[in-house]
XYZ file of C-alpha atoms in Angstrom:
475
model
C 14.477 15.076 10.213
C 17.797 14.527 11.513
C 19.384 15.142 15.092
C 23.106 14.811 16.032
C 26.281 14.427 14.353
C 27.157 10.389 15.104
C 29.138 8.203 13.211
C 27.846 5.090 11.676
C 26.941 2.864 15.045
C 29.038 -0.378 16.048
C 27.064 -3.686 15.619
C 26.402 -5.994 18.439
C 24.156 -6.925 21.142
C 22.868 -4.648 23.798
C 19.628 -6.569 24.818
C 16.941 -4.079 26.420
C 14.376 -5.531 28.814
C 12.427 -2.471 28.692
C 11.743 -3.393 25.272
C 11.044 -6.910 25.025
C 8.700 -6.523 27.949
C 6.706 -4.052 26.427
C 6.760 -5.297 23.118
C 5.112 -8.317 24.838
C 2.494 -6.519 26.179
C 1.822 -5.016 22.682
C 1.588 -7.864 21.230
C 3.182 -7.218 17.792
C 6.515 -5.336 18.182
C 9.199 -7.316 16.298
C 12.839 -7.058 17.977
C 14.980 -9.122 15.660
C 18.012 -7.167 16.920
C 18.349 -4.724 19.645
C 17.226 -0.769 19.148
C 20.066 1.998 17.950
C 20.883 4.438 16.885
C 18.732 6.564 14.394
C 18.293 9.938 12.979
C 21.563 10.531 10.992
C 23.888 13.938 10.427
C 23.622 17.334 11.362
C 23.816 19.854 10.533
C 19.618 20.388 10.683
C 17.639 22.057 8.747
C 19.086 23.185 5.440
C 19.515 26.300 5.033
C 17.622 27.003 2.032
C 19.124 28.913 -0.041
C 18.391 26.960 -3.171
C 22.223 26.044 -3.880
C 21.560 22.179 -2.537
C 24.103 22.336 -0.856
C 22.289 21.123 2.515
C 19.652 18.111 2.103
C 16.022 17.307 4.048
C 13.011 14.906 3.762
C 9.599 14.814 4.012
C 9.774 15.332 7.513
C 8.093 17.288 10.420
C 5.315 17.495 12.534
C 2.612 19.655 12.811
C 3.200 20.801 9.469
C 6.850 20.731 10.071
C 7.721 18.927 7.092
C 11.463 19.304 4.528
C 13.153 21.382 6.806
C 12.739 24.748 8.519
C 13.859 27.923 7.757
C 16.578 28.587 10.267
C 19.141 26.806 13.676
C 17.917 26.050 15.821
C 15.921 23.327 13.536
C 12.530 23.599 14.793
C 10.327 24.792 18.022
C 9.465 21.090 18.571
C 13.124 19.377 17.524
C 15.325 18.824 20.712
C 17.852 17.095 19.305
C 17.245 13.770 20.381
C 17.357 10.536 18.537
C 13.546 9.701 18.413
C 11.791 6.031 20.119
C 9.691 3.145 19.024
C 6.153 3.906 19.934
C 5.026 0.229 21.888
C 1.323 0.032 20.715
C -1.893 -1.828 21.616
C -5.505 -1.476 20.440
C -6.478 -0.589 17.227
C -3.033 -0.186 15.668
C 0.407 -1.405 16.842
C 4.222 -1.342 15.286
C 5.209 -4.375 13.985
C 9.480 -3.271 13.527
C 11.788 -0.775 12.611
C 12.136 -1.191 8.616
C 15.098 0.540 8.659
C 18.220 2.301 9.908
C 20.767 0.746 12.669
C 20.181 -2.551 13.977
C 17.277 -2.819 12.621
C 16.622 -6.448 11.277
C 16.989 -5.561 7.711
C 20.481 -4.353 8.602
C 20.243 -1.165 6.471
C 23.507 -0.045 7.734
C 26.288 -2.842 6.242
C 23.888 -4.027 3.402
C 22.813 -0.628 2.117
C 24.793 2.205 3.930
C 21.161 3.371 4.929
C 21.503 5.053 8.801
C 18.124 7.451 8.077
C 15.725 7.450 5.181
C 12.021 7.926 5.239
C 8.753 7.633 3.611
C 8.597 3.918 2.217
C 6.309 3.881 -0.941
C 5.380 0.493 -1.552
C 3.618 -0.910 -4.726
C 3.476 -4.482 -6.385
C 6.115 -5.253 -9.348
C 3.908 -7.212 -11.191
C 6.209 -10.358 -11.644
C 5.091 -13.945 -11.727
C 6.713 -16.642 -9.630
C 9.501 -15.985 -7.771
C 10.064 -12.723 -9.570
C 7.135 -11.202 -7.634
C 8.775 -7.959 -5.750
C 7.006 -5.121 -3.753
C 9.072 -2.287 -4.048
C 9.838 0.421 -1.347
C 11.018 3.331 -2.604
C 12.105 5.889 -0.073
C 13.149 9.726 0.091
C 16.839 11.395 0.925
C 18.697 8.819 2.942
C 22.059 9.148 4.953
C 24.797 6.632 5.623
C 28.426 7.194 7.732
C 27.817 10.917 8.989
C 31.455 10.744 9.869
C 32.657 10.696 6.090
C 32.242 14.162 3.846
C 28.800 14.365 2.343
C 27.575 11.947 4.750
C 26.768 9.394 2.292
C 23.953 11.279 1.155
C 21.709 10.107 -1.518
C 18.034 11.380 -3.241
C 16.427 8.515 -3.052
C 16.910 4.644 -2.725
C 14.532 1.522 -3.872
C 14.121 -1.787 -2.314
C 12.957 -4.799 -2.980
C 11.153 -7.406 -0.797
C 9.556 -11.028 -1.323
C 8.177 -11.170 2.197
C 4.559 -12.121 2.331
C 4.868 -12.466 6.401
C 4.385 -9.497 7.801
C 2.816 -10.135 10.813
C 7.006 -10.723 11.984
C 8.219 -7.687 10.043
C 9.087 -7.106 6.269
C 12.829 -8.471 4.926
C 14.826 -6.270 2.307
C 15.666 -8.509 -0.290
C 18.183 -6.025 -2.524
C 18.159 -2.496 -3.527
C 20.026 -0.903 -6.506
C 23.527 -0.419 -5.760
C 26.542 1.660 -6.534
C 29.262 -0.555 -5.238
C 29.446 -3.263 -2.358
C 27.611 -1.936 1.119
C 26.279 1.132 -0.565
C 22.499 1.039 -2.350
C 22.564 3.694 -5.157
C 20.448 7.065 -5.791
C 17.817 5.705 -8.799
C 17.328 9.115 -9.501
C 19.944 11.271 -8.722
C 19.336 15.492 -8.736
C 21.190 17.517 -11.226
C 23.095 19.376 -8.295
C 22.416 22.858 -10.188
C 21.655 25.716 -7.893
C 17.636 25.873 -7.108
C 17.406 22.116 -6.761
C 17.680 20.087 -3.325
C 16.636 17.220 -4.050
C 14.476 14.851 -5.775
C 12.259 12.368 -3.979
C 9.592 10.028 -5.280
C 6.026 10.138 -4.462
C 4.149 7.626 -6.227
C 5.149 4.045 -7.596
C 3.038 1.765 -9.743
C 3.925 -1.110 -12.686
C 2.692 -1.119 -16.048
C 2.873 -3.197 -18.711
C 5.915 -4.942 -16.793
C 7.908 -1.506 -16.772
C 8.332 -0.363 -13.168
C 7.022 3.504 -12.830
C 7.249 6.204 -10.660
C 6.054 10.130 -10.124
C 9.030 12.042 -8.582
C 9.576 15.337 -7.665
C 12.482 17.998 -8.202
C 12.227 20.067 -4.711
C 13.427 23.882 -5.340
C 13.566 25.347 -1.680
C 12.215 24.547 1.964
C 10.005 27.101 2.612
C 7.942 27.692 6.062
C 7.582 24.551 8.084
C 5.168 22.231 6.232
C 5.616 24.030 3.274
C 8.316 23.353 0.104
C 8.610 24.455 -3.349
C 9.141 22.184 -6.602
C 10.463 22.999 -9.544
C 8.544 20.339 -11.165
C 6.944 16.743 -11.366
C 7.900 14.134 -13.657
C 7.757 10.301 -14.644
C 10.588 7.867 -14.490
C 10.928 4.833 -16.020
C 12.407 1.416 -15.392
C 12.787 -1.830 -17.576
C 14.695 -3.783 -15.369
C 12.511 -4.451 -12.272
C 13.655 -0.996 -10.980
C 17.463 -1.500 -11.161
C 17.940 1.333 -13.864
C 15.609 4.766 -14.033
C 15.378 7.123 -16.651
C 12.636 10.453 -16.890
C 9.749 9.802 -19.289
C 9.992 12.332 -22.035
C 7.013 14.831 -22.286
C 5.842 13.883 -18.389
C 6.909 17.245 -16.599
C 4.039 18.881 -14.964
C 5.862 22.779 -14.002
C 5.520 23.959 -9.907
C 6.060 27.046 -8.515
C 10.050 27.131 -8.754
C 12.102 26.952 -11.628
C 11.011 25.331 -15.022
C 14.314 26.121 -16.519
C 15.306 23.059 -14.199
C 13.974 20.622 -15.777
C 15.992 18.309 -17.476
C 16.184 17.654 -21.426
C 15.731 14.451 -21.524
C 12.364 15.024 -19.563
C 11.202 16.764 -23.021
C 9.123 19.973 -23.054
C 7.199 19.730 -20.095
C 3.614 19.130 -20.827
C 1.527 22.078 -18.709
C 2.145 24.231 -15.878
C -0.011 22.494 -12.974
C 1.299 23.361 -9.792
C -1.717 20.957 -8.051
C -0.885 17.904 -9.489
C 3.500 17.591 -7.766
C 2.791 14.731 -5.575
C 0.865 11.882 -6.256
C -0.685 8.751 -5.251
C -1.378 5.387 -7.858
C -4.301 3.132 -8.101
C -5.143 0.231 -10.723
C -8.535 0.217 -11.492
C -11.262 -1.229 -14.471
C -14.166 0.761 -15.395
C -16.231 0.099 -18.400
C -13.720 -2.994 -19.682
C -11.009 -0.541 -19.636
C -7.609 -0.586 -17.411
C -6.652 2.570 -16.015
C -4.789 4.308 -13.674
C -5.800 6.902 -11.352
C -3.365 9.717 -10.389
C -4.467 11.272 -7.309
C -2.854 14.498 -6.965
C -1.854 17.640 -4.321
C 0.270 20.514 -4.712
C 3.546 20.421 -2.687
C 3.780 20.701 0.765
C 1.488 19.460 3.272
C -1.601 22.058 3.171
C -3.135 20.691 -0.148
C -6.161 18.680 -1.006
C -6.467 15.811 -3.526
C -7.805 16.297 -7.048
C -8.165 12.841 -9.319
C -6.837 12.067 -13.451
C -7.063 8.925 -14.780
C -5.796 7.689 -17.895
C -5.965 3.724 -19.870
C -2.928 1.887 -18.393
C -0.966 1.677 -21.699
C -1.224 5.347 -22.221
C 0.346 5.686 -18.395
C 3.328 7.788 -20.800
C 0.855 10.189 -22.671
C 0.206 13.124 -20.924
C -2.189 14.551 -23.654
C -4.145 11.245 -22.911
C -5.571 12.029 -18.755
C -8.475 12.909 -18.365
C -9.909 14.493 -14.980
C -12.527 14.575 -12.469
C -14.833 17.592 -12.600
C -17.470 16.528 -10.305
C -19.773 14.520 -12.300
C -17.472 13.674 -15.087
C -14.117 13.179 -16.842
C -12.330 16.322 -18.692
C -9.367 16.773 -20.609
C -8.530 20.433 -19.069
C -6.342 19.827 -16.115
C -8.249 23.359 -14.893
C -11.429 21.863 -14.181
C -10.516 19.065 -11.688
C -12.106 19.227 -8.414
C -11.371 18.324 -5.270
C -12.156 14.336 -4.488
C -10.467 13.992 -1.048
C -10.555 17.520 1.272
C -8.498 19.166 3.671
C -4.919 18.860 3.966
C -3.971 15.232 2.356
C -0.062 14.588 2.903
C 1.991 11.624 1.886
C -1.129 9.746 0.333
C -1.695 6.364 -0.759
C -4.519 4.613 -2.101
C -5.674 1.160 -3.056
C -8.648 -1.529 -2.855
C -9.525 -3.244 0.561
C -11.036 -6.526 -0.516
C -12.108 -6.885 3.307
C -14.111 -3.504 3.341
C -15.137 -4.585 -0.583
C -14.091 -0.115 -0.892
C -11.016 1.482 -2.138
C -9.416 3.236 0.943
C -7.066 6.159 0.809
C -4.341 6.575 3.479
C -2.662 10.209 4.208
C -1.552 12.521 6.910
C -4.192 14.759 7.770
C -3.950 18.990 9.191
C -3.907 17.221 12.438
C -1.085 15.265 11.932
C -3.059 12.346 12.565
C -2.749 8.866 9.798
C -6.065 8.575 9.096
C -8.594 6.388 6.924
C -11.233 6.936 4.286
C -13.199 4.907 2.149
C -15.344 5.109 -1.249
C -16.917 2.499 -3.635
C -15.665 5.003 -6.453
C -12.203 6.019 -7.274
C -13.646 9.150 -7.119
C -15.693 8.422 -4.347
C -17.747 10.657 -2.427
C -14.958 9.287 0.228
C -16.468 8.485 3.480
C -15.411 10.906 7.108
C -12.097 10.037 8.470
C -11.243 7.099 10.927
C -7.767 7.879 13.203
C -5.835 4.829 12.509
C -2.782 6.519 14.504
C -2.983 9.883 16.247
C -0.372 12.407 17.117
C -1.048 12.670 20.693
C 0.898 8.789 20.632
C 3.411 9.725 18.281
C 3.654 13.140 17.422
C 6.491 13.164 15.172
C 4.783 11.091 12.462
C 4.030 11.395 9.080
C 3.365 9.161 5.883
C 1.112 6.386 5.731
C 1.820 3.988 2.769
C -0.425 0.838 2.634
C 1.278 -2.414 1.571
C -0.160 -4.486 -0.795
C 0.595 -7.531 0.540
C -1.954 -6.949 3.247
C -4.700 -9.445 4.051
C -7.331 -6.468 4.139
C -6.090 -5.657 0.869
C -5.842 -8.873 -0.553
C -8.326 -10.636 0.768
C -10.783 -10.702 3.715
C -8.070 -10.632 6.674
C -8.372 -8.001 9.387
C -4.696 -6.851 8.848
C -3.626 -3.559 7.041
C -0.091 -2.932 7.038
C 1.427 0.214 6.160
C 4.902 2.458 6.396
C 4.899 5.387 8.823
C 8.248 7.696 9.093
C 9.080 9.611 12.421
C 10.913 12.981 11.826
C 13.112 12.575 14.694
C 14.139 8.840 14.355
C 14.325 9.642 10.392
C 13.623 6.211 9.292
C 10.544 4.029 8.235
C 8.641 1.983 10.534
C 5.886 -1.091 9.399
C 2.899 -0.934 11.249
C -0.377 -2.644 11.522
C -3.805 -1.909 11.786
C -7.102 -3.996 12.686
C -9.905 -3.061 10.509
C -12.002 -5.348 12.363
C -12.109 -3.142 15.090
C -12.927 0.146 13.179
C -16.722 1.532 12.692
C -19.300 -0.101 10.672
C -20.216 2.466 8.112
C -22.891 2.707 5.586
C -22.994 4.709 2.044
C -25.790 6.490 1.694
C -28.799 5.574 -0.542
C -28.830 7.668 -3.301
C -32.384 6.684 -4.636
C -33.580 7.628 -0.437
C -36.037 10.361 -0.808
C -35.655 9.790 2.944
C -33.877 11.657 5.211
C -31.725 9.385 7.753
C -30.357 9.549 10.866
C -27.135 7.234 9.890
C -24.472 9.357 9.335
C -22.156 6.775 9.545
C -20.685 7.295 6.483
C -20.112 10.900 7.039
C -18.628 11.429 10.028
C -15.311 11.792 11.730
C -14.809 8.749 13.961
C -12.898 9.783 17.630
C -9.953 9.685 18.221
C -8.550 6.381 19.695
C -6.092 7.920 21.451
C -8.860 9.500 23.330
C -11.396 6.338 23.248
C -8.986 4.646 24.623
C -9.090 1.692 21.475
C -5.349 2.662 20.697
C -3.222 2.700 24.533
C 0.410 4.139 24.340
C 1.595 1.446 26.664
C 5.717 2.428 26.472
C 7.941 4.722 24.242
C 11.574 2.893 24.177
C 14.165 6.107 23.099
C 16.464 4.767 20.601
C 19.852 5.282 21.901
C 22.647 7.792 20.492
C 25.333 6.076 18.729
């Protein structure tokens, strides 16, 4: 989401007491360099019409999400430039990831004054090659220039294993000096806005990602894509290119997709946006594909095919409920409700796989399952929108100690729709629920529902306390 015309911000000090205080009291916030100015260019939202000439994110709140339908922007979007929610309990914000002033200084390095989402995975590399990547959705730079330095997407690179201080931006891609580069650019043909990544993973040593070609914003919360696709890099993400065959056809236009995507392998309007997980059954590496339609009201249905097939579309396989099909027809739902901006991966503190998203609520929330395919457990609240109601996305990083090993720590990305740029948070899984699978060999009935249920809220247990929100300042 984006608020105000500004032009890109002047660097320098402007030290905030405010903040450091209550980033003491939290306990976590990191304040490398002051707060500024976010949330990019006007005008908001696009007016889709399909022509591209107006751009949008995965934003919104509420379902609010790529844009609305018509000025002004939204009934919850006053124009302002967003905060930094100051956190304690259960889950706190580490730093500002990007946009002005923020310690990775997005602005001179990368021409990056608003981006979202944050999709991190693991390049695979040995040694001092190792890289988590970040790639992120439509991203602004100098809205005081024509076009406002407007770009699909973006992709960064980071060697930081600290996080507990914040997460530095090695490089990105770039087009020229100051300015990171669009890895996959849209065709700028009418009935295409944009196209913006949804799933990363690497293969093989070849970097991957699932990406979608966004036809039209449709009713807050809702969008339309044209179609789904692979891309490709052999370079540690520096160079992208579709995987032939890998088009899965939406709802918009399927004479869209590109040629060098190849003849589009089915029409499966469920499986647009996607989530990646690694994972060995039987002796065999594969990857999981969890997948929802587009927009925010989906839920998640589960392929998986052997890692070195990742390019074969003909070679997935998906879950029906007891077993694994080739017709694309007969998945069923593995994660329910509505499952936005989803990520999943294996908590070797919890010894489960745990799946991330942004639930009807508009709450981040947690599941769990000693199955890819689970049953996944009820939901715990790991940030809710009565503390920051303008969230949305939850991508775990891999780097975590609960994912690596038995540390309490989860990081993860969370974009706010009216700061329009990615914050790092943290969780402590230490201080969530005990819960217990349920015995399937039990003839038993059992009052330990553990696993089931919903955990509270902690904005309303108080485990989570909003202690300050610090506005970040127009330009």
């Amino acid at each position: 989401m984006r608020s105000r015309s500004r032009r890109r911000p002047q660097r320098g000090p402007h030290p905030v007491a405010a903040v450091i205080t209550a980033s003491l009291i939290a306990g976590s916030l990191t304040l490398w360099s002051p707060i500024a100015a976010a949330a990019p260019c006007d005008p908001w939202p696009p007016t889709g019409d399909g022509t591209g000439s107006s751009t949008g994110s995965l934003s919104g709140s509420q379902g609010g999400s790529l844009g609305a339908p018509s000025t002004p922007a939204t009934p919850w979007h006053d124009g302002g430039s967003g905060y930094i929610p100051i956190l304690k309990g259960l889950t706190t914000t580490v730093e500002l990831l990007t946009g002005p002033t923020s310690p990775n200084d997005t602005v001179d390095r990368f021409g990056i004054s608003g981006t979202d989402l944050g999709i991190l995975w693991d390049n695979g590399a040995s040694g001092n090659d190792r890289r988590i990547m970040m790639a992120l959705g439509d991203t602004m730079g100098d809205c005081s220039v024509d076009g406002d330095e407007w770009r699909s997407n973006i992709l960064f690179r980071s060697s930081d294993r600290e996080l507990s201080d914040g997460m530095r931006i090695n490089d990105a891609p770039m087009e020229r000096e100051g300015m990171a580069k669009s890895i996959l650019p849209r065709s700028s043909l009418p009935g295409e806005f944009t196209v913006i990544p949804t799933a990363g993973i690497e293969v093989g040593g070849k970097q991957y990602l699932r990406y979608m070609s966004v036809a039209s914003w449709d009713e807050p919360g809702e969008w339309t894509t044209n179609y789904s696709a692979l891309a490709k890099s052999e370079d540690n993400g520096e160079n992208w290119a579709p995987v032939a065959g890998s088009g899965r056809i939406g709802e918009g236009n399927a004479a869209l997709v590109p040629e060098n995507v190849g003849t589009p392998y089915v029409t499966q309007p469920t499986g647009q946006m996607s989530a990646f997980l690694k994972h060995t059954d039987g002796g065999v590496d594969y990857v999981y594909e969890y997948m929802t339609p587009s927009g925010r009201s989906g839920s998640a249905k589960l392929a998986r095919v052997p890692a070195a097939q990742i390019e074969d579309m003909g070679a997935y396989r998906f879950w029906d409920g007891s077993t694994w099909v080739a017709d694309h027809a007969d998945a069923r739902v593995v994660l329910d409700g509505q499952v936005s901006e989803l990520s999943v991966t294996w908590s070797a503190r919890l010894g489960r796989f745990i799946a991330l998203y942004t639930d009807e609520n508009n709450n981040i929330v947690m599941r769990q399952a000693s199955t890819p395919e689970g049953p996944w457990s009820g939901k715990d609240i790991l940030l809710s929108y009565q503390h920051v109601p303008t969230l949305y996305g939850a991508f775990a990083h891999p780097w975590s100690p609960a994912v690596e090993s038995n540390g309490k720590d989860l990081y993860f990305t969370m974009s706010t729709w009216d700061a329009y740029n990615v914050f790092l948070m943290k969780t402590d899984l230490s201080k969530l629920q005990t819960r217990r699978p349920p015995d399937p060999n039990s003839r038993m009935r059992t009052a330990d529902d553990s696993w089931t249920r919903d955990t509270p809220d902690p904005a309303d247990t108080g485990e989570t306390v909003l202690v300050d929100t610090i506005p970040i300042p127009e330009g």
